[in-house]
């Protein structure tokens, strides 16, 4: 699809088709526009955040969506593999200019067992884990891994949903009662029947993530490690960079670079990690999961990095060189859940940047984020305290 005189003549890709139209799609479009690219979205919610930035096609209009775009990417991890595979094939046949990331990355990310197995194959350390297909196998896993352990659905869970922490033997039957249906596919626990995964429970000291972008020529740019704090399973804050983690950065970088290269990944990806101690009391990181897309723990990079995770994703997808991922100043990104704060009160805080997602208020829904980036780092924690005072949902940050 071309628009007369709207683009520099050296650009061969004009329209990006994004699978999904949530806030991630919206922020991708915000990054694409200044580079001269526009976006269309495949999304069944007509008033989605991305609808402000481009045409939205429903899944019934898939053919129109495909016709409208030159190159494809995604912002929604549970995108059907069939759609992604078809877009990849169209690109392989020269009818379209690419589907990034490739289907394999999505297949791995949609299946916790496959994901952790791949991590271990690539010598990336994880918690010990086992697959569980029956109550009997759950008893075996509890005996072999020891308690406590975390039982998770291997597919379909997000924000801590589809998980049960088994603390004592008395919890085992209840855990199976709540999650066992995933194995047969009954109920709404998973999109398709799939084994459960039992994971050793880690007493981590911190949760961190690393974000990186891989270009079509295979070059990779990594952002600094960030420290993430959750409330009721939902990300509350990301601190960029994670203070005192420079000794862990080389391992984290090597892990994400190995994964991206193995998957022949193009675009931005996140790797979530636990920081814990090994038997010698030395800090180590254990990989938990990847997100094959731009990630909430990278929103700080819009203001906090020289080039944001969104812009680098767009650059990768359209085949442009990647930008510098260095930090500008330390920053803290705070998610706004449920209810909007007063914009006047938020913007009265020096260094506060507000990003609304234009969504209706609803309990625990991510509706905006705020990045605090004062130019004097000593003002960062005070700015957070000031912000928490004016947030309707304090996400445990006031205790
Ligand atoms: P996940 O859906 O795997 O990202 O898990 C959601 C949250 O549960 C993580 O952010 C951790 O806080 C916690 N969690 C997940 N797996 C484990 C584990 N094996 N041990 C301890 N805590 C975990």
PDB file of C-alpha atoms in Angstrom, residues 10-130:
ATOM      1  CA  UNK A  10      14.398   5.356  -0.698  1.00  0.00           C
ATOM      2  CA  UNK A  11      11.911   3.532   1.528  1.00  0.00           C
ATOM      3  CA  UNK A  12      10.578   0.292   0.132  1.00  0.00           C
ATOM      4  CA  UNK A  13       8.367  -0.634   3.070  1.00  0.00           C
ATOM      5  CA  UNK A  14       5.510   1.685   3.771  1.00  0.00           C
ATOM      6  CA  UNK A  15       3.031  -0.041   6.039  1.00  0.00           C
ATOM      7  CA  UNK A  16       3.649  -2.350   8.968  1.00  0.00           C
ATOM      8  CA  UNK A  17       0.945  -4.849   9.859  1.00  0.00           C
ATOM      9  CA  UNK A  18       0.909  -5.404  13.620  1.00  0.00           C
ATOM     10  CA  UNK A  19      -0.806  -8.482  15.082  1.00  0.00           C
ATOM     11  CA  UNK A  20      -2.571  -7.021  18.128  1.00  0.00           C
ATOM     12  CA  UNK A  21      -3.691  -3.478  18.889  1.00  0.00           C
ATOM     13  CA  UNK A  22      -3.068  -2.923  22.604  1.00  0.00           C
ATOM     14  CA  UNK A  23      -0.772  -0.357  24.196  1.00  0.00           C
ATOM     15  CA  UNK A  24       2.320  -2.118  22.850  1.00  0.00           C
ATOM     16  CA  UNK A  25       0.960  -1.730  19.317  1.00  0.00           C
ATOM     17  CA  UNK A  26       0.151   1.883  20.085  1.00  0.00           C
ATOM     18  CA  UNK A  27       3.698   2.634  21.257  1.00  0.00           C
ATOM     19  CA  UNK A  28       5.169   0.786  18.253  1.00  0.00           C
ATOM     20  CA  UNK A  29       3.105   3.036  15.989  1.00  0.00           C
ATOM     21  CA  UNK A  30       4.280   6.108  17.936  1.00  0.00           C
ATOM     22  CA  UNK A  31       7.857   5.053  17.170  1.00  0.00           C
ATOM     23  CA  UNK A  32       7.169   4.145  13.534  1.00  0.00           C
ATOM     24  CA  UNK A  33       5.555   7.424  12.480  1.00  0.00           C
ATOM     25  CA  UNK A  34       8.599   9.721  12.829  1.00  0.00           C
ATOM     26  CA  UNK A  35      10.597   7.260  10.695  1.00  0.00           C
ATOM     27  CA  UNK A  36       8.012   7.564   7.938  1.00  0.00           C
ATOM     28  CA  UNK A  37       6.186   4.273   8.447  1.00  0.00           C
ATOM     29  CA  UNK A  38       2.596   3.780   9.317  1.00  0.00           C
ATOM     30  CA  UNK A  39       0.855   0.860  10.947  1.00  0.00           C
ATOM     31  CA  UNK A  40      -2.334  -1.155  10.595  1.00  0.00           C
ATOM     32  CA  UNK A  41      -3.516  -3.572  13.246  1.00  0.00           C
ATOM     33  CA  UNK A  42      -5.216  -6.960  13.491  1.00  0.00           C
ATOM     34  CA  UNK A  43      -7.347  -6.713  16.611  1.00  0.00           C
ATOM     35  CA  UNK A  44     -10.921  -7.650  17.503  1.00  0.00           C
ATOM     36  CA  UNK A  45     -11.473  -4.790  19.975  1.00  0.00           C
ATOM     37  CA  UNK A  46     -12.379  -1.826  17.716  1.00  0.00           C
ATOM     38  CA  UNK A  47     -11.577   0.874  20.322  1.00  0.00           C
ATOM     39  CA  UNK A  48      -8.179  -0.588  21.189  1.00  0.00           C
ATOM     40  CA  UNK A  49      -5.340   1.833  22.124  1.00  0.00           C
ATOM     41  CA  UNK A  50      -3.681   1.408  18.713  1.00  0.00           C
ATOM     42  CA  UNK A  51      -6.850   2.483  16.881  1.00  0.00           C
ATOM     43  CA  UNK A  52      -5.782   6.109  17.403  1.00  0.00           C
ATOM     44  CA  UNK A  53      -2.751   5.480  15.201  1.00  0.00           C
ATOM     45  CA  UNK A  54      -3.987   3.389  12.286  1.00  0.00           C
ATOM     46  CA  UNK A  55      -6.700   1.262  10.753  1.00  0.00           C
ATOM     47  CA  UNK A  56      -7.842  -1.753  12.787  1.00  0.00           C
ATOM     48  CA  UNK A  57      -8.919  -4.963  11.059  1.00  0.00           C
ATOM     49  CA  UNK A  58     -10.790  -7.715  12.931  1.00  0.00           C
ATOM     50  CA  UNK A  59      -9.797 -11.369  12.601  1.00  0.00           C
ATOM     51  CA  UNK A  60     -12.657 -11.774  10.120  1.00  0.00           C
ATOM     52  CA  UNK A  61     -10.932  -9.172   7.951  1.00  0.00           C
ATOM     53  CA  UNK A  62      -7.597 -11.001   7.935  1.00  0.00           C
ATOM     54  CA  UNK A  63      -7.312 -10.910   4.138  1.00  0.00           C
ATOM     55  CA  UNK A  64      -7.823  -7.130   4.069  1.00  0.00           C
ATOM     56  CA  UNK A  65      -5.247  -6.723   6.833  1.00  0.00           C
ATOM     57  CA  UNK A  66      -2.714  -8.773   4.871  1.00  0.00           C
ATOM     58  CA  UNK A  67      -3.413  -6.779   1.712  1.00  0.00           C
ATOM     59  CA  UNK A  68      -2.950  -3.487   3.593  1.00  0.00           C
ATOM     60  CA  UNK A  69       0.573  -4.164   4.901  1.00  0.00           C
ATOM     61  CA  UNK A  70       4.034  -4.792   3.448  1.00  0.00           C
ATOM     62  CA  UNK A  71       5.796  -6.291   6.484  1.00  0.00           C
ATOM     63  CA  UNK A  72       4.419  -7.870   9.668  1.00  0.00           C
ATOM     64  CA  UNK A  73       5.186  -8.007  13.349  1.00  0.00           C
ATOM     65  CA  UNK A  74       3.290  -8.705  16.553  1.00  0.00           C
ATOM     66  CA  UNK A  75       2.621  -7.188  19.932  1.00  0.00           C
ATOM     67  CA  UNK A  76       0.526 -10.027  21.362  1.00  0.00           C
ATOM     68  CA  UNK A  77       2.311 -13.140  22.520  1.00  0.00           C
ATOM     69  CA  UNK A  78      -0.629 -15.510  22.202  1.00  0.00           C
ATOM     70  CA  UNK A  79      -1.113 -14.707  18.525  1.00  0.00           C
ATOM     71  CA  UNK A  80      -2.184 -17.911  16.709  1.00  0.00           C
ATOM     72  CA  UNK A  81       0.883 -19.646  15.258  1.00  0.00           C
ATOM     73  CA  UNK A  82      -1.083 -20.425  12.059  1.00  0.00           C
ATOM     74  CA  UNK A  83      -1.421 -16.728  11.232  1.00  0.00           C
ATOM     75  CA  UNK A  84       2.251 -16.035  11.871  1.00  0.00           C
ATOM     76  CA  UNK A  85       3.299 -19.072   9.821  1.00  0.00           C
ATOM     77  CA  UNK A  86       1.135 -17.950   6.916  1.00  0.00           C
ATOM     78  CA  UNK A  87       2.662 -14.464   6.971  1.00  0.00           C
ATOM     79  CA  UNK A  88       6.117 -16.015   7.084  1.00  0.00           C
ATOM     80  CA  UNK A  89       5.292 -18.174   4.042  1.00  0.00           C
ATOM     81  CA  UNK A  90       3.958 -15.186   2.109  1.00  0.00           C
ATOM     82  CA  UNK A  91       7.261 -13.487   2.842  1.00  0.00           C
ATOM     83  CA  UNK A  92       9.311 -16.540   1.857  1.00  0.00           C
ATOM     84  CA  UNK A  93       7.420 -16.521  -1.458  1.00  0.00           C
ATOM     85  CA  UNK A  94       8.323 -12.886  -2.027  1.00  0.00           C
ATOM     86  CA  UNK A  95       4.721 -11.676  -1.730  1.00  0.00           C
ATOM     87  CA  UNK A  96       5.421  -9.772   1.502  1.00  0.00           C
ATOM     88  CA  UNK A  97       8.607  -8.371   3.010  1.00  0.00           C
ATOM     89  CA  UNK A  98       8.784 -10.322   6.241  1.00  0.00           C
ATOM     90  CA  UNK A  99       7.177 -11.630   9.429  1.00  0.00           C
ATOM     91  CA  UNK A 100       9.272 -10.738  12.448  1.00  0.00           C
ATOM     92  CA  UNK A 101       9.827 -12.430  14.843  1.00  0.00           C
ATOM     93  CA  UNK A 102       9.628 -15.845  13.165  1.00  0.00           C
ATOM     94  CA  UNK A 103       6.980 -18.430  14.200  1.00  0.00           C
ATOM     95  CA  UNK A 104       9.569 -20.527  16.087  1.00  0.00           C
ATOM     96  CA  UNK A 105      10.101 -17.748  18.653  1.00  0.00           C
ATOM     97  CA  UNK A 106       6.392 -17.624  19.323  1.00  0.00           C
ATOM     98  CA  UNK A 107       6.054 -21.399  19.561  1.00  0.00           C
ATOM     99  CA  UNK A 108       8.785 -21.468  22.196  1.00  0.00           C
ATOM    100  CA  UNK A 109       7.390 -18.528  24.158  1.00  0.00           C
ATOM    101  CA  UNK A 110       3.872 -20.001  24.221  1.00  0.00           C
ATOM    102  CA  UNK A 111       5.030 -23.191  25.929  1.00  0.00           C
ATOM    103  CA  UNK A 112       6.857 -22.949  29.257  1.00  0.00           C
ATOM    104  CA  UNK A 113       8.149 -26.512  29.046  1.00  0.00           C
ATOM    105  CA  UNK A 114       9.599 -26.053  25.595  1.00  0.00           C
ATOM    106  CA  UNK A 115      11.006 -22.680  26.639  1.00  0.00           C
ATOM    107  CA  UNK A 116      12.836 -23.925  29.741  1.00  0.00           C
ATOM    108  CA  UNK A 117      14.022 -27.026  27.874  1.00  0.00           C
ATOM    109  CA  UNK A 118      15.522 -24.781  25.187  1.00  0.00           C
ATOM    110  CA  UNK A 119      17.176 -22.562  27.823  1.00  0.00           C
ATOM    111  CA  UNK A 120      18.909 -25.627  29.292  1.00  0.00           C
ATOM    112  CA  UNK A 121      19.912 -26.947  25.846  1.00  0.00           C
ATOM    113  CA  UNK A 122      21.618 -23.596  25.235  1.00  0.00           C
ATOM    114  CA  UNK A 123      23.352 -23.769  28.654  1.00  0.00           C
ATOM    115  CA  UNK A 124      21.158 -21.049  30.096  1.00  0.00           C
ATOM    116  CA  UNK A 125      20.436 -21.884  33.724  1.00  0.00           C
ATOM    117  CA  UNK A 126      16.847 -22.206  35.004  1.00  0.00           C
ATOM    118  CA  UNK A 127      15.078 -23.432  38.125  1.00  0.00           C
ATOM    119  CA  UNK A 128      14.794 -27.245  38.162  1.00  0.00           C
ATOM    120  CA  UNK A 129      11.517 -28.300  36.503  1.00  0.00           C
ATOM    121  CA  UNK A 130       9.493 -31.324  35.383  1.00  0.00           C
TER     122      UNK A 130
END
